[in-house]
């Protein structure tokens, strides 16, 4: 069965960086893309960006363009999201989610990783 | 970029029907997808494309679209349908995704 398992919760200082992993299984990793979506406490879902596990092509939301890098490791079927220059309003649960080539629906999601940013 | 707007909250009596809407310019060109999120859990895809349900999703959920508005209709609402619902689609450029503002559904 398809599974996306994310790394554990992180606590970071303002200005630091965080790297969240998303280890996948149960499907051909390079046939899909991985999206990153975050959700601040009590708030809605916010799309951060996408990476093709086939080509490593990326698309980032303009809001995160300067601070985010998404990568993949095909040898371990794992996707990564690094966010730099953390601020308090980056405190959120970060999700990875799979999509199909040419489709827009996110059909499988990771369990989420809570990133807490404090001074 | 573009925005997708949803009503913040709706309520429905047990066993009745409720419709959740999602409005945005990009919906004139792209289908909306719908996700259900319960407290403390990751979102779950419940509707995608043109009224397609993923395996395991109840057939009490129905999707439709007209113009710039997409809708998710829940028929015979059950207590387990109480959750937050989000739409998503591509933005006007077609290269990025956008989520709706979310609708909290309460089953009375």
CSV table of N, CA and C in Angstrom, one decimal, chain A:
chain,number,residue,atom,x,y,z
A,1,UNK,N,0.8,-1.2,0.0
A,1,UNK,CA,0.0,0.0,0.0
A,1,UNK,C,0.9,1.2,0.0
A,2,UNK,N,0.3,2.3,-0.6
A,2,UNK,CA,1.1,3.6,-0.7
A,2,UNK,C,1.2,4.2,0.7
A,3,UNK,N,2.4,4.6,1.1
A,3,UNK,CA,2.7,5.2,2.3
A,3,UNK,C,3.6,6.4,2.2
A,4,UNK,N,3.4,7.4,2.9
A,4,UNK,CA,4.3,8.6,2.9
A,4,UNK,C,4.5,8.8,4.4
A,5,UNK,N,5.7,8.6,4.9
A,5,UNK,CA,6.1,8.7,6.3
A,5,UNK,C,7.1,9.8,6.5
A,6,UNK,N,6.7,10.8,7.3
A,6,UNK,CA,7.5,12.0,7.5
A,6,UNK,C,8.3,11.9,8.7
A,7,UNK,N,9.3,12.8,8.8
A,7,UNK,CA,10.2,12.8,9.9
A,7,UNK,C,9.5,13.5,11.1
A,8,UNK,N,10.1,13.4,12.3
A,8,UNK,CA,9.5,13.8,13.5
A,8,UNK,C,9.5,15.4,13.7
A,9,UNK,N,8.8,15.7,14.8
A,9,UNK,CA,8.6,17.1,15.1
A,9,UNK,C,10.0,17.8,15.3
A,10,UNK,N,10.0,19.1,15.0
A,10,UNK,CA,11.2,19.9,15.1
A,10,UNK,C,10.9,21.2,15.9
A,11,UNK,N,11.9,21.6,16.7
A,11,UNK,CA,11.8,22.9,17.3
A,11,UNK,C,13.0,23.7,16.9
A,12,UNK,N,12.8,24.9,16.3
A,12,UNK,CA,13.9,25.7,15.8
A,12,UNK,C,13.9,27.1,16.3
A,13,UNK,N,15.0,27.7,16.3
A,13,UNK,CA,15.2,29.1,16.7
A,13,UNK,C,14.9,30.0,15.4
A,14,UNK,N,14.4,31.2,15.7
A,14,UNK,CA,14.2,32.1,14.6
A,14,UNK,C,15.5,32.3,13.8
A,15,UNK,N,15.4,32.3,12.5
A,15,UNK,CA,16.6,32.5,11.7
A,15,UNK,C,17.2,31.2,11.2
A,16,UNK,N,16.9,30.1,11.9
A,16,UNK,CA,17.5,28.8,11.6
A,16,UNK,C,16.8,28.2,10.3
A,17,UNK,N,17.2,27.0,10.0
A,17,UNK,CA,16.7,26.2,8.9
A,17,UNK,C,16.1,24.9,9.4
A,18,UNK,N,15.2,24.4,8.6
A,18,UNK,CA,14.6,23.0,9.0
A,18,UNK,C,14.5,22.2,7.7
A,19,UNK,N,14.8,20.9,7.8
A,19,UNK,CA,14.7,20.0,6.7
A,19,UNK,C,13.8,18.9,7.1
A,20,UNK,N,12.7,18.8,6.4
A,20,UNK,CA,11.7,17.7,6.7
A,20,UNK,C,11.8,16.6,5.6
A,21,UNK,N,11.7,15.4,6.0
A,21,UNK,CA,11.8,14.3,5.0
A,21,UNK,C,10.5,13.6,4.9
A,22,UNK,N,10.3,13.0,3.8
A,22,UNK,CA,9.0,12.3,3.4
A,22,UNK,C,9.4,11.0,2.7
A,23,UNK,N,9.5,9.9,3.4
A,23,UNK,CA,9.9,8.6,2.9
A,23,UNK,C,8.7,7.9,2.3
A,24,UNK,N,8.7,7.5,1.1
A,24,UNK,CA,7.6,6.9,0.4
A,24,UNK,C,7.8,5.4,0.2
A,25,UNK,N,6.7,4.7,0.0
A,25,UNK,CA,6.8,3.3,-0.3
A,25,UNK,C,5.5,2.8,-0.9
A,26,UNK,N,5.5,1.7,-1.6
A,26,UNK,CA,4.2,1.2,-2.2
A,26,UNK,C,3.9,1.6,-3.6
A,27,UNK,N,4.8,2.4,-4.2
A,27,UNK,CA,4.6,2.8,-5.6
A,27,UNK,C,5.9,3.2,-6.2
A,28,UNK,N,5.9,3.4,-7.5
A,28,UNK,CA,7.1,3.7,-8.2
A,28,UNK,C,7.3,5.2,-8.0
A,29,UNK,N,8.3,5.5,-7.2
A,29,UNK,CA,8.6,6.9,-6.7
A,29,UNK,C,8.7,7.9,-7.9
A,30,UNK,N,9.4,7.5,-8.9
A,30,UNK,CA,9.7,8.4,-10.0
A,30,UNK,C,8.6,8.6,-11.0
A,31,UNK,N,7.5,8.0,-10.7
A,31,UNK,CA,6.3,8.2,-11.6
A,31,UNK,C,5.3,9.2,-11.1
A,32,UNK,N,5.7,9.9,-10.0
A,32,UNK,CA,4.8,10.8,-9.4
A,32,UNK,C,5.6,12.1,-8.9
A,33,UNK,N,4.8,13.1,-8.6
A,33,UNK,CA,5.4,14.3,-7.9
A,33,UNK,C,5.1,14.3,-6.5
A,34,UNK,N,5.8,15.1,-5.7
A,34,UNK,CA,5.6,15.3,-4.3
A,34,UNK,C,5.3,16.8,-4.1
A,35,UNK,N,4.2,17.1,-3.4
A,35,UNK,CA,3.9,18.5,-3.0
A,35,UNK,C,4.1,18.6,-1.6
A,36,UNK,N,4.4,19.9,-1.2
A,36,UNK,CA,4.5,20.2,0.2
A,36,UNK,C,3.4,21.3,0.6
A,37,UNK,N,2.7,21.0,1.6
A,37,UNK,CA,1.6,21.8,2.0
A,37,UNK,C,1.7,22.1,3.5
A,38,UNK,N,1.5,23.3,4.0
A,38,UNK,CA,1.6,23.5,5.4
A,38,UNK,C,0.3,24.1,6.0
A,39,UNK,N,0.2,23.9,7.3
A,39,UNK,CA,-1.0,24.4,8.0
A,39,UNK,C,-0.7,25.0,9.3
A,40,UNK,N,-0.8,26.3,9.4
A,40,UNK,CA,-0.5,27.0,10.7
A,40,UNK,C,-1.6,26.6,11.7
A,41,UNK,N,-1.3,26.7,13.0
A,41,UNK,CA,-2.3,26.4,14.0
A,41,UNK,C,-3.7,27.1,13.8
A,42,UNK,N,-4.7,26.3,13.7
A,42,UNK,CA,-6.0,26.8,13.5
A,42,UNK,C,-6.3,27.4,12.2
A,43,UNK,N,-5.4,27.3,11.2
A,43,UNK,CA,-5.6,27.9,9.9
A,43,UNK,C,-5.8,26.9,8.8
A,44,UNK,N,-5.9,27.3,7.6
A,44,UNK,CA,-6.2,26.5,6.4
A,44,UNK,C,-4.9,25.9,5.8
A,45,UNK,N,-5.1,25.2,4.7
A,45,UNK,CA,-4.0,24.6,4.0
A,45,UNK,C,-3.3,25.6,3.1
A,46,UNK,N,-2.0,25.5,3.0
A,46,UNK,CA,-1.3,26.4,2.1
A,46,UNK,C,-0.3,25.6,1.3
A,47,UNK,N,-0.4,25.7,0.0
A,47,UNK,CA,0.5,25.0,-0.9
A,47,UNK,C,1.8,25.7,-1.0
A,48,UNK,N,2.9,25.0,-0.8
A,48,UNK,CA,4.2,25.6,-0.8
A,48,UNK,C,5.0,25.3,-2.1
A,49,UNK,N,4.8,24.1,-2.7
A,49,UNK,CA,5.5,23.8,-3.9
A,49,UNK,C,5.4,22.4,-4.3
A,50,UNK,N,6.1,22.0,-5.4
A,50,UNK,CA,6.0,20.7,-5.9
A,50,UNK,C,7.4,20.3,-6.5
A,51,UNK,N,7.7,19.0,-6.5
A,51,UNK,CA,8.9,18.5,-7.1
A,51,UNK,C,8.5,17.3,-7.9
A,52,UNK,N,9.1,17.1,-9.1
A,52,UNK,CA,8.9,15.9,-9.8
A,52,UNK,C,10.0,14.9,-9.4
A,53,UNK,N,9.5,13.8,-9.0
A,53,UNK,CA,10.5,12.7,-8.5
A,53,UNK,C,11.2,12.1,-9.7
A,54,UNK,N,10.7,12.4,-10.9
A,54,UNK,CA,11.3,11.9,-12.1
A,54,UNK,C,12.4,12.8,-12.6
A,55,UNK,N,12.2,14.1,-12.7
A,55,UNK,CA,13.1,15.0,-13.3
A,55,UNK,C,13.8,16.0,-12.3
A,56,UNK,N,13.2,16.0,-11.1
A,56,UNK,CA,13.7,17.0,-10.1
A,56,UNK,C,13.3,18.4,-10.5
A,57,UNK,N,12.4,18.6,-11.5
A,57,UNK,CA,11.9,19.9,-11.8
A,57,UNK,C,11.0,20.4,-10.6
A,58,UNK,N,11.1,21.6,-10.2
A,58,UNK,CA,10.4,22.2,-9.1
A,58,UNK,C,9.5,23.4,-9.5
A,59,UNK,N,8.5,23.6,-8.7
A,59,UNK,CA,7.7,24.8,-8.8
A,59,UNK,C,7.3,25.2,-7.4
A,60,UNK,N,7.7,26.4,-7.1
A,60,UNK,CA,7.5,26.9,-5.7
A,60,UNK,C,6.5,28.0,-5.7
A,61,UNK,N,5.6,28.1,-4.7
A,61,UNK,CA,4.7,29.2,-4.5
A,61,UNK,C,5.6,30.5,-4.3
A,62,UNK,N,5.1,31.6,-4.9
A,62,UNK,CA,5.9,32.8,-4.9
A,62,UNK,C,6.3,33.2,-3.5
A,63,UNK,N,5.4,33.0,-2.5
A,63,UNK,CA,5.7,33.3,-1.1
A,63,UNK,C,6.9,32.7,-0.6
A,64,UNK,N,7.3,31.5,-1.1
A,64,UNK,CA,8.4,30.7,-0.5
A,64,UNK,C,9.6,30.6,-1.4
A,65,UNK,N,9.5,31.2,-2.6
A,65,UNK,CA,10.5,31.1,-3.6
A,65,UNK,C,11.9,31.2,-3.1
A,66,UNK,N,12.1,32.2,-2.3
A,66,UNK,CA,13.5,32.6,-1.9
A,66,UNK,C,14.0,31.7,-0.8
A,67,UNK,N,13.1,31.1,0.0
A,67,UNK,CA,13.5,30.4,1.3
A,67,UNK,C,13.4,28.9,1.2
A,68,UNK,N,12.8,28.3,0.2
A,68,UNK,CA,12.5,26.9,0.2
A,68,UNK,C,13.3,26.2,-0.9
A,69,UNK,N,13.7,25.0,-0.5
A,69,UNK,CA,14.3,24.1,-1.5
A,69,UNK,C,13.7,22.7,-1.3
A,70,UNK,N,13.3,22.1,-2.4
A,70,UNK,CA,12.7,20.8,-2.4
A,70,UNK,C,13.6,19.9,-3.2
A,71,UNK,N,13.9,18.7,-2.7
A,71,UNK,CA,14.8,17.7,-3.3
A,71,UNK,C,14.2,16.3,-3.2
A,72,UNK,N,14.8,15.4,-3.9
A,72,UNK,CA,14.5,14.0,-3.8
A,72,UNK,C,15.7,13.2,-3.8
A,73,UNK,N,15.6,12.0,-3.2
A,73,UNK,CA,16.6,11.0,-3.3
A,73,UNK,C,16.0,9.7,-3.8
A,74,UNK,N,16.2,9.4,-5.1
A,74,UNK,CA,15.5,8.3,-5.7
A,74,UNK,C,16.0,6.9,-5.1
A,75,UNK,N,17.2,6.9,-4.6
A,75,UNK,CA,17.8,5.7,-4.1
A,75,UNK,C,17.0,5.2,-2.8
A,76,UNK,N,16.4,6.1,-2.1
A,76,UNK,CA,15.6,5.8,-0.9
A,76,UNK,C,14.1,6.2,-1.1
A,77,UNK,N,13.7,6.7,-2.2
A,77,UNK,CA,12.3,7.1,-2.5
A,77,UNK,C,11.9,8.1,-1.4
A,78,UNK,N,12.7,9.1,-1.2
A,78,UNK,CA,12.5,10.0,-0.2
A,78,UNK,C,12.5,11.5,-0.8
A,79,UNK,N,11.6,12.3,-0.3
A,79,UNK,CA,11.5,13.7,-0.7
A,79,UNK,C,11.9,14.5,0.5
A,80,UNK,N,12.5,15.7,0.2
A,80,UNK,CA,12.9,16.6,1.3
A,80,UNK,C,12.4,18.0,1.0
A,81,UNK,N,12.1,18.7,2.1
A,81,UNK,CA,11.8,20.1,2.0
A,81,UNK,C,12.6,20.9,3.0
A,82,UNK,N,13.4,21.8,2.6
A,82,UNK,CA,14.2,22.7,3.5
A,82,UNK,C,13.6,24.1,3.4
A,83,UNK,N,13.4,24.6,4.6
A,83,UNK,CA,12.9,26.0,4.7
A,83,UNK,C,13.9,26.8,5.5
A,84,UNK,N,14.4,27.9,5.0
A,84,UNK,CA,15.4,28.7,5.7
A,84,UNK,C,14.9,30.0,6.3
A,85,UNK,N,15.7,30.6,7.0
A,85,UNK,CA,15.4,31.9,7.7
A,85,UNK,C,14.0,31.8,8.3
A,86,UNK,N,13.9,30.9,9.2
A,86,UNK,CA,12.6,30.6,9.9
A,86,UNK,C,12.2,31.8,10.7
A,87,UNK,N,10.9,32.0,10.7
A,87,UNK,CA,10.2,33.1,11.5
A,87,UNK,C,9.1,32.4,12.3
A,88,UNK,N,8.6,33.2,13.3
A,88,UNK,CA,7.6,32.6,14.2
A,88,UNK,C,6.4,32.2,13.4
A,89,UNK,N,6.1,32.9,12.4
A,89,UNK,CA,4.9,32.5,11.6
A,89,UNK,C,5.1,31.3,10.7
A,90,UNK,N,6.2,30.7,10.7
A,90,UNK,CA,6.5,29.5,10.0
A,90,UNK,C,6.1,28.3,10.9
A,91,UNK,N,5.7,28.5,12.1
A,91,UNK,CA,5.2,27.5,13.0
A,91,UNK,C,4.0,26.9,12.4
A,92,UNK,N,4.0,25.6,12.1
A,92,UNK,CA,2.9,24.9,11.3
A,92,UNK,C,3.2,23.4,11.3
A,93,UNK,N,2.2,22.7,10.8
A,93,UNK,CA,2.3,21.3,10.5
A,93,UNK,C,2.6,21.3,9.0
A,94,UNK,N,3.7,20.6,8.6
A,94,UNK,CA,4.1,20.5,7.2
A,94,UNK,C,3.8,19.1,6.7
A,95,UNK,N,3.1,19.1,5.6
A,95,UNK,CA,2.6,17.8,5.0
A,95,UNK,C,3.3,17.6,3.6
A,96,UNK,N,3.7,16.4,3.3
A,96,UNK,CA,4.0,16.0,1.9
A,96,UNK,C,2.8,15.3,1.4
A,97,UNK,N,2.6,15.4,0.1
A,97,UNK,CA,1.4,14.7,-0.6
A,97,UNK,C,1.8,14.4,-2.0
A,98,UNK,N,1.4,13.3,-2.4
A,98,UNK,CA,1.7,12.8,-3.8
A,98,UNK,C,0.7,13.3,-4.8
A,99,UNK,N,1.2,13.6,-6.0
A,99,UNK,CA,0.2,13.8,-7.1
A,99,UNK,C,0.7,13.1,-8.3
A,100,UNK,N,-0.2,12.8,-9.3
A,100,UNK,CA,0.1,12.1,-10.5
A,100,UNK,C,0.5,13.1,-11.6
A,101,UNK,N,1.3,12.7,-12.5
A,101,UNK,CA,1.7,13.5,-13.6
A,101,UNK,C,0.4,13.9,-14.4
A,102,UNK,N,0.3,15.2,-14.6
A,102,UNK,CA,-0.9,15.8,-15.3
A,102,UNK,C,-2.1,15.9,-14.5
A,103,UNK,N,-2.1,15.5,-13.3
A,103,UNK,CA,-3.3,15.6,-12.5
A,103,UNK,C,-3.1,16.6,-11.4
A,104,UNK,N,-4.1,17.1,-10.8
A,104,UNK,CA,-3.9,18.1,-9.7
A,104,UNK,C,-4.3,17.6,-8.3
A,105,UNK,N,-4.9,16.4,-8.3
A,105,UNK,CA,-5.4,15.9,-7.0
A,105,UNK,C,-4.2,15.3,-6.2
A,106,UNK,N,-4.2,15.6,-4.9
A,106,UNK,CA,-3.2,15.0,-4.0
A,106,UNK,C,-3.8,13.8,-3.3
A,107,UNK,N,-3.4,12.6,-3.8
A,107,UNK,CA,-4.1,11.4,-3.5
A,107,UNK,C,-3.6,10.7,-2.2
A,108,UNK,N,-2.4,10.9,-1.9
A,108,UNK,CA,-1.9,10.3,-0.6
A,108,UNK,C,-1.1,11.4,0.1
A,109,UNK,N,-1.2,11.4,1.4
A,109,UNK,CA,-0.6,12.4,2.3
A,109,UNK,C,0.3,11.7,3.4
A,110,UNK,N,1.3,12.4,3.7
A,110,UNK,CA,2.1,12.0,4.9
A,110,UNK,C,1.3,12.4,6.2
A,111,UNK,N,1.8,12.0,7.3
A,111,UNK,CA,1.1,12.2,8.6
A,111,UNK,C,1.3,13.6,9.1
A,112,UNK,N,2.2,14.4,8.5
A,112,UNK,CA,2.5,15.7,9.0
A,112,UNK,C,3.7,15.8,9.9
A,113,UNK,N,4.4,16.9,9.9
A,113,UNK,CA,5.5,17.2,10.8
A,113,UNK,C,5.3,18.6,11.4
A,114,UNK,N,5.2,18.6,12.7
A,114,UNK,CA,5.1,19.9,13.4
A,114,UNK,C,6.4,20.6,13.5
A,115,UNK,N,6.5,21.8,13.0
A,115,UNK,CA,7.7,22.6,13.1
A,115,UNK,C,7.4,23.8,14.0
A,116,UNK,N,8.0,23.9,15.1
A,116,UNK,CA,7.8,25.0,16.0
A,116,UNK,C,9.0,26.0,15.9
A,117,UNK,N,8.7,27.2,15.7
A,117,UNK,CA,9.8,28.2,15.6
A,117,UNK,C,9.6,29.2,16.8
A,118,UNK,N,10.7,29.4,17.5
A,118,UNK,CA,10.6,30.3,18.7
A,118,UNK,C,11.9,31.0,18.8
A,119,UNK,N,11.9,32.1,19.5
A,119,UNK,CA,13.1,32.9,19.7
A,119,UNK,C,13.8,32.4,21.0
